[in-house]
XYZ file of C-alpha atoms in Angstrom:
465
model
C 27.492 5.193 -74.442
C 24.285 3.196 -74.341
C 22.085 3.372 -77.434
C 18.509 2.441 -78.209
C 17.026 2.850 -81.660
C 13.440 3.904 -80.976
C 13.216 1.313 -78.229
C 13.143 1.484 -74.459
C 15.057 -0.420 -71.742
C 12.767 -1.133 -68.870
C 14.747 -1.407 -65.618
C 12.962 -3.190 -62.825
C 15.676 -3.343 -60.139
C 19.362 -2.852 -59.578
C 19.975 -6.532 -60.249
C 17.793 -6.788 -63.372
C 18.769 -5.697 -66.871
C 16.117 -5.651 -69.602
C 16.640 -5.268 -73.314
C 13.739 -4.190 -75.466
C 13.934 -4.674 -79.222
C 11.379 -3.354 -81.725
C 10.946 -4.710 -85.234
C 13.358 -2.164 -86.717
C 15.749 -1.879 -83.769
C 19.424 -2.419 -84.490
C 21.745 -2.601 -81.492
C 20.862 -2.503 -77.802
C 23.745 -2.790 -75.413
C 23.618 -4.162 -71.887
C 22.706 -1.298 -69.581
C 23.438 -0.529 -65.956
C 20.344 -0.871 -63.780
C 19.931 2.822 -62.979
C 20.217 5.878 -65.251
C 18.513 9.253 -65.252
C 20.336 10.565 -68.312
C 18.701 10.359 -71.735
C 19.533 11.748 -75.153
C 16.950 12.109 -77.910
C 18.934 12.621 -81.094
C 18.194 13.707 -84.668
C 14.513 14.491 -83.976
C 12.271 17.333 -85.068
C 12.075 19.327 -81.837
C 9.105 21.672 -81.453
C 10.415 23.786 -78.575
C 7.203 25.809 -78.420
C 4.660 27.442 -80.748
C 6.572 28.702 -83.802
C 9.921 27.327 -82.568
C 11.327 24.298 -84.373
C 14.730 22.626 -84.578
C 15.251 20.147 -87.410
C 17.509 17.209 -86.568
C 17.801 18.464 -83.017
C 19.087 16.817 -79.864
C 17.716 16.968 -76.321
C 19.769 16.030 -73.283
C 17.820 15.053 -70.148
C 19.576 14.688 -66.826
C 18.068 14.132 -63.376
C 14.539 14.943 -64.520
C 15.458 18.261 -66.156
C 16.220 19.392 -69.691
C 19.976 19.970 -69.604
C 20.489 21.086 -73.206
C 18.654 21.471 -76.525
C 20.150 22.096 -79.949
C 22.387 20.618 -82.615
C 25.780 18.999 -82.296
C 25.541 18.445 -78.567
C 28.171 16.294 -76.907
C 26.626 13.084 -75.641
C 27.536 11.881 -72.140
C 28.867 8.309 -71.946
C 26.234 7.343 -69.372
C 23.286 8.437 -71.526
C 20.498 6.175 -72.734
C 20.072 6.988 -76.428
C 16.745 7.318 -78.235
C 17.335 7.717 -81.952
C 14.748 10.253 -83.033
C 14.986 9.906 -86.815
C 11.516 10.804 -88.173
C 10.217 11.445 -84.633
C 8.664 14.687 -83.338
C 9.183 16.005 -79.809
C 6.859 18.442 -78.013
C 6.592 19.853 -74.517
C 4.173 17.826 -72.398
C 0.560 18.992 -72.471
C -1.190 20.581 -69.475
C -4.892 20.127 -68.694
C -6.300 23.297 -67.123
C -9.290 21.694 -65.391
C -9.534 17.982 -64.765
C -10.573 15.209 -62.420
C -8.070 12.707 -63.756
C -7.139 10.359 -60.943
C -9.671 11.893 -58.547
C -12.025 9.568 -56.694
C -15.597 10.697 -56.189
C -16.614 10.559 -52.519
C -19.361 8.081 -51.714
C -22.723 9.731 -51.198
C -24.486 9.214 -47.922
C -27.218 6.573 -48.153
C -29.795 8.864 -46.580
C -29.540 12.632 -46.597
C -31.380 14.229 -43.749
C -33.189 17.452 -44.498
C -31.658 20.255 -42.397
C -33.796 21.686 -39.626
C -33.490 25.134 -41.184
C -33.350 24.791 -45.006
C -32.935 28.557 -45.302
C -29.705 28.438 -43.311
C -28.299 24.897 -43.614
C -24.884 23.709 -42.417
C -22.165 24.681 -44.894
C -21.243 21.095 -45.825
C -24.879 20.152 -46.511
C -25.128 23.099 -48.929
C -22.006 22.064 -50.836
C -19.763 24.679 -49.213
C -16.465 22.918 -48.397
C -13.679 25.203 -49.703
C -11.338 23.850 -47.013
C -11.225 20.389 -48.624
C -8.042 19.415 -50.455
C -8.237 17.433 -53.697
C -5.122 15.515 -52.631
C -7.279 13.609 -50.157
C -9.126 12.046 -53.114
C -6.218 11.497 -55.507
C -5.692 7.870 -56.494
C -2.327 7.273 -58.272
C -3.489 3.943 -59.715
C -6.676 5.343 -61.256
C -6.916 4.304 -64.937
C -7.609 7.824 -66.273
C -4.040 8.847 -65.435
C -2.658 6.339 -67.926
C -5.327 7.197 -70.511
C -4.511 10.917 -70.539
C -0.770 10.286 -70.425
C -1.125 8.107 -73.522
C -2.352 11.091 -75.577
C 0.396 13.409 -74.394
C -0.856 15.030 -71.192
C 1.855 15.130 -68.572
C 0.303 17.536 -66.028
C -3.207 18.482 -64.948
C -4.881 20.965 -62.642
C -7.235 18.627 -60.793
C -10.234 19.568 -58.635
C -12.491 17.696 -56.198
C -16.120 16.717 -56.700
C -18.766 18.638 -54.798
C -21.241 21.525 -54.816
C -20.745 25.265 -55.208
C -17.398 25.286 -53.359
C -15.933 21.745 -53.470
C -12.425 22.636 -52.291
C -8.932 23.483 -53.486
C -7.318 22.077 -56.613
C -3.739 20.959 -57.233
C -1.453 20.710 -60.240
C -0.153 17.157 -60.542
C 2.180 15.188 -62.784
C 0.603 12.182 -64.488
C 3.309 9.630 -63.757
C 1.199 7.856 -61.146
C 3.725 7.908 -58.330
C 2.875 8.347 -54.637
C 0.395 11.193 -54.107
C 2.892 13.634 -52.607
C 5.374 12.938 -55.416
C 2.716 13.663 -58.033
C 1.854 17.122 -56.709
C 3.565 20.083 -58.385
C 1.465 22.888 -56.886
C -0.721 22.128 -53.848
C -3.804 24.308 -53.427
C -3.270 25.778 -56.895
C -6.773 27.268 -57.113
C -10.014 27.566 -55.179
C -12.542 25.628 -57.256
C -16.153 26.757 -57.604
C -19.281 25.947 -59.596
C -22.719 27.464 -60.020
C -24.175 24.278 -58.554
C -27.326 24.674 -56.483
C -28.096 22.825 -53.252
C -30.961 20.351 -53.112
C -33.968 21.164 -50.924
C -32.126 23.986 -49.156
C -30.517 27.378 -49.713
C -28.931 28.257 -52.087
C -31.202 26.356 -54.490
C -31.056 28.818 -57.419
C -28.174 30.232 -59.458
C -28.890 33.712 -58.127
C -28.891 32.236 -54.627
C -25.457 30.709 -55.243
C -24.110 34.091 -56.375
C -25.636 35.825 -53.349
C -24.143 33.214 -51.005
C -20.756 33.615 -52.693
C -20.790 37.381 -52.024
C -21.879 36.818 -48.449
C -19.061 34.351 -47.747
C -16.426 36.513 -49.422
C -17.407 39.612 -47.446
C -17.627 37.672 -44.193
C -14.178 36.263 -44.894
C -12.809 39.767 -45.558
C -14.136 40.954 -42.193
C -12.879 37.823 -40.447
C -9.416 38.243 -41.944
C -9.239 41.915 -40.937
C -10.291 41.151 -37.379
C -7.851 38.232 -37.131
C -5.013 40.531 -38.241
C -6.060 43.132 -35.684
C -6.249 40.525 -32.925
C -2.827 39.142 -33.863
C -1.277 42.611 -33.548
C -2.726 43.302 -30.086
C -4.770 40.629 -28.315
C -5.256 42.598 -25.112
C -8.875 43.557 -24.575
C -10.138 41.864 -27.754
C -12.381 38.845 -28.026
C -10.762 35.864 -29.728
C -11.896 35.590 -33.379
C -12.138 31.812 -33.135
C -11.679 29.554 -36.139
C -13.834 29.094 -39.235
C -12.470 26.746 -41.887
C -14.890 27.995 -44.556
C -13.933 31.657 -44.177
C -10.233 30.922 -43.685
C -10.180 29.126 -47.059
C -10.994 32.488 -48.677
C -7.978 34.285 -47.161
C -5.493 33.403 -49.983
C -8.145 34.451 -52.535
C -8.691 37.800 -50.799
C -4.911 38.344 -50.709
C -4.785 37.431 -54.427
C -2.304 34.673 -53.750
C -4.752 32.101 -55.147
C -7.136 32.443 -58.088
C -10.715 31.171 -58.176
C -11.183 28.538 -60.881
C -14.849 28.836 -61.802
C -16.576 26.292 -63.997
C -18.896 28.191 -66.371
C -19.947 26.375 -69.525
C -22.564 28.752 -70.920
C -22.369 32.383 -71.977
C -24.765 33.597 -69.268
C -22.978 31.653 -66.534
C -19.635 33.116 -67.598
C -21.103 36.640 -67.619
C -22.396 36.126 -64.081
C -19.024 34.879 -62.883
C -17.214 37.788 -64.548
C -19.613 40.243 -62.865
C -18.942 38.546 -59.503
C -15.208 38.955 -60.034
C -15.624 42.645 -60.888
C -17.706 43.246 -57.746
C -15.388 41.435 -55.338
C -11.998 41.843 -57.012
C -10.560 38.319 -56.860
C -8.349 36.754 -59.527
C -10.438 34.570 -61.828
C -9.987 31.678 -64.238
C -13.114 30.793 -66.231
C -12.942 27.110 -67.107
C -14.792 24.491 -69.174
C -16.226 27.323 -71.297
C -18.314 25.906 -74.147
C -20.324 28.875 -75.404
C -18.009 31.829 -74.985
C -17.588 33.275 -78.471
C -19.776 36.309 -77.661
C -17.623 37.054 -74.599
C -14.470 37.725 -76.622
C -14.715 41.564 -76.480
C -15.258 41.438 -72.700
C -12.406 38.971 -72.135
C -10.015 40.855 -74.415
C -9.991 43.809 -72.000
C -9.950 41.615 -68.882
C -7.218 39.964 -66.826
C -9.390 36.856 -66.562
C -7.764 33.657 -67.761
C -9.743 31.106 -69.786
C -9.788 27.342 -70.305
C -12.025 26.313 -73.204
C -13.660 22.888 -73.108
C -12.096 20.125 -75.198
C -15.543 18.563 -75.457
C -17.318 19.173 -78.764
C -20.807 18.358 -80.041
C -21.002 15.278 -82.206
C -20.044 15.970 -85.803
C -22.902 16.089 -88.273
C -23.107 12.968 -90.419
C -23.098 13.536 -94.166
C -26.266 11.903 -95.481
C -25.409 12.432 -99.126
C -26.794 14.421 -102.023
C -29.830 12.207 -102.645
C -30.993 12.487 -99.047
C -30.652 16.279 -99.168
C -32.720 16.485 -102.363
C -35.410 14.284 -100.817
C -35.570 16.478 -97.694
C -35.788 19.626 -99.828
C -38.718 18.103 -101.733
C -40.436 17.241 -98.443
C -40.041 20.810 -97.256
C -42.042 22.053 -100.255
C -45.095 19.943 -99.486
C -44.969 19.242 -95.737
C -45.171 22.370 -93.531
C -43.652 20.617 -90.518
C -40.581 19.845 -92.597
C -39.923 23.569 -93.082
C -39.793 24.079 -89.320
C -37.669 20.990 -88.903
C -35.155 22.174 -91.498
C -35.025 25.610 -89.876
C -34.329 23.987 -86.521
C -31.640 21.787 -88.041
C -30.003 24.869 -89.570
C -29.955 26.626 -86.200
C -28.385 23.537 -84.640
C -25.771 23.390 -87.370
C -25.004 27.114 -87.003
C -24.533 26.597 -83.261
C -22.279 23.586 -83.907
C -20.158 25.697 -86.271
C -19.750 28.452 -83.665
C -18.937 25.910 -80.962
C -16.285 24.048 -82.972
C -14.864 27.361 -84.201
C -14.750 28.919 -80.723
C -11.003 28.365 -80.253
C -10.301 29.920 -83.655
C -12.443 32.936 -82.683
C -10.427 33.411 -79.495
C -7.139 33.055 -81.365
C -8.174 35.560 -84.044
C -9.093 38.074 -81.322
C -5.736 37.474 -79.568
C -7.417 36.260 -76.361
C -5.088 33.643 -74.782
C -6.717 30.391 -73.686
C -5.892 26.913 -72.499
C -7.965 23.759 -72.613
C -10.103 21.942 -70.039
C -10.581 18.179 -70.236
C -13.226 17.999 -67.526
C -16.087 16.630 -69.625
C -14.391 15.074 -72.655
C -13.361 11.447 -73.074
C -9.628 11.048 -73.605
C -10.203 8.981 -76.753
C -11.945 11.969 -78.403
C -9.341 14.635 -77.647
C -7.084 14.302 -80.694
C -10.017 14.155 -83.109
C -11.589 17.208 -81.453
C -8.342 19.153 -81.753
C -8.223 18.332 -85.462
C -11.834 19.537 -85.832
C -10.900 22.840 -84.180
C -7.924 23.204 -86.519
C -10.127 22.451 -89.522
C -12.490 25.189 -88.259
C -9.693 27.785 -88.355
C -7.506 27.305 -85.265
C -3.822 27.294 -86.228
C -1.606 24.405 -85.148
C 0.575 26.873 -83.247
C -2.565 28.169 -81.525
C -3.596 24.644 -80.559
C -0.091 23.887 -79.266
C -0.056 27.115 -77.222
C -3.411 26.158 -75.658
C -1.942 22.795 -74.654
C 1.423 24.057 -73.366
C 2.504 27.683 -72.950
C -0.891 29.239 -72.154
C -1.905 26.847 -69.335
C 1.641 27.039 -67.955
C 1.269 30.828 -67.827
C -2.237 30.699 -66.324
C -1.156 28.301 -63.575
C 2.100 30.083 -62.775
C 4.318 27.327 -64.179
C 6.027 29.033 -67.122
C 9.421 28.831 -65.444
C 9.106 25.041 -65.181
C 6.791 23.780 -67.935
C 5.336 24.629 -71.343
C 8.406 24.670 -73.609
C 11.501 22.600 -74.333
C 14.239 24.789 -72.903
C 17.274 24.145 -70.692
C 16.459 24.181 -66.995
C 12.817 23.199 -67.401
C 11.302 19.955 -66.159
C 11.660 17.121 -68.662
C 7.993 16.660 -69.542
C 8.018 15.650 -73.200
C 5.937 13.913 -75.853
C 7.485 11.943 -78.703
C 5.287 11.037 -81.678
C 6.091 9.355 -84.969
C 4.338 12.090 -87.002
C 3.398 15.718 -86.271
C 0.969 15.544 -83.330
C -2.004 17.072 -85.159
C -1.648 14.706 -88.104
C -4.569 12.269 -88.277
C -2.194 9.289 -88.288
C 0.003 10.544 -85.479
C 0.587 8.267 -82.496
C 2.367 9.080 -79.269
C 5.267 6.658 -78.788
C 6.987 7.918 -75.653
C 6.168 10.315 -72.855
C 8.646 11.761 -70.383
C 7.413 13.079 -67.025
C 10.064 14.523 -64.726
C 12.588 12.592 -66.790
C 10.771 9.283 -66.257
C 10.087 7.604 -69.576
C 6.893 5.764 -70.531
C 6.485 3.623 -73.636
C 3.009 4.115 -75.038
C 1.482 0.953 -76.474
C -1.469 0.989 -78.823
C -4.744 -0.215 -77.273
C -5.982 -3.629 -78.343
C -8.877 -3.464 -80.767
C -11.232 -6.415 -80.729
C -12.542 -7.566 -84.069
C -16.267 -7.362 -84.741
C -18.243 -10.454 -83.869
C -18.491 -11.517 -87.516
C -14.723 -11.446 -87.990
C -13.855 -13.703 -85.069
C -12.530 -17.136 -85.922
C -14.928 -19.999 -85.180
C -14.121 -21.992 -82.074
C -12.550 -25.418 -82.566
C -14.679 -28.383 -81.701
């Protein structure tokens, strides 16, 4: 048996053997060059929300979780990771992301269409036939950044206008593009983004155009089916990439992932879904607390934004007393304080949104579309402080997005038969001092190193002369 005490052998080729020793490592034996069998022993295993095994063992073989429990027999070919004091979680899933996605270069000069009221589809941001895989860059730095905080999979979408294209669920191991993709064309992605200097250049115009395209696609699909059954005497339907992209949505094989940050936008999208009947995922929702009653009785799935407004800085008791005194003698200060209170009330609702959804038993996942990776863990702790349970936060990062994206049989929990996407941290993940040490993606292990922090200018040592 090979053993590693909280250390990792990095194997570069069949001929090369590497031994990695940490400060507290004990014994590392010489290892064969290739092994896809790992054992994490004596760790606290969080199999899923509300499911914990103390001093548990996980056996990983060929990219899958082979066994989980206590007292497991350890294969002689296994690479051992001694998990004393370590915590293991299922890998996190980002419900809406552009991690690893390159933004297409904009044309230097955009010509105004001859008929702005009926522009070409591409000019108006209508490209549902595009595939995000065409823009996926495995070496893009955001892949490593999100992996370092525990995200092992993401539902990525392309850049664009109201209908940018289809998304894909990918693994964040940074391999070749085709090897990264778990679910191609996972969703049709859409936004309430208006076109510039042409139709649709209002939100209501976007909604009207959406209905028009959907209904045209329904007619096109029906006629194509009729033509396929008996082509004699019928005019060929021709091909239309825009309308054909709607066919899986009409058949309810593919859901529409709609970005809707504000309450009104989400209401409009929900009304559109009710009128047309497609399966919907509302994503990047930032102001959805008033929608809870509507969503509770709906089949719509939700990804709340991981982005939060900046926390209010505590200016101290003396500053508060001074501002209260100002309010008594300066009329403008009264209005200013009232405005500040409204802002603070909004901030409280925003940060507490996840807790509101959990309390109402409305399942949700998280979207990382607009948040910086370095802020994610702190934002999760703020949500928990505002009332979200740790189990609720873990569900939003694992089981709920797996369910929403149709991946529950493969991801979301630590159970035998599932893909070995795991996070190993040295403290409970939501602890302020917690750091991710290892990440497994499809059984491939990554050692997470802490980022280098440069000292402030005043602390740097003077240069030698």
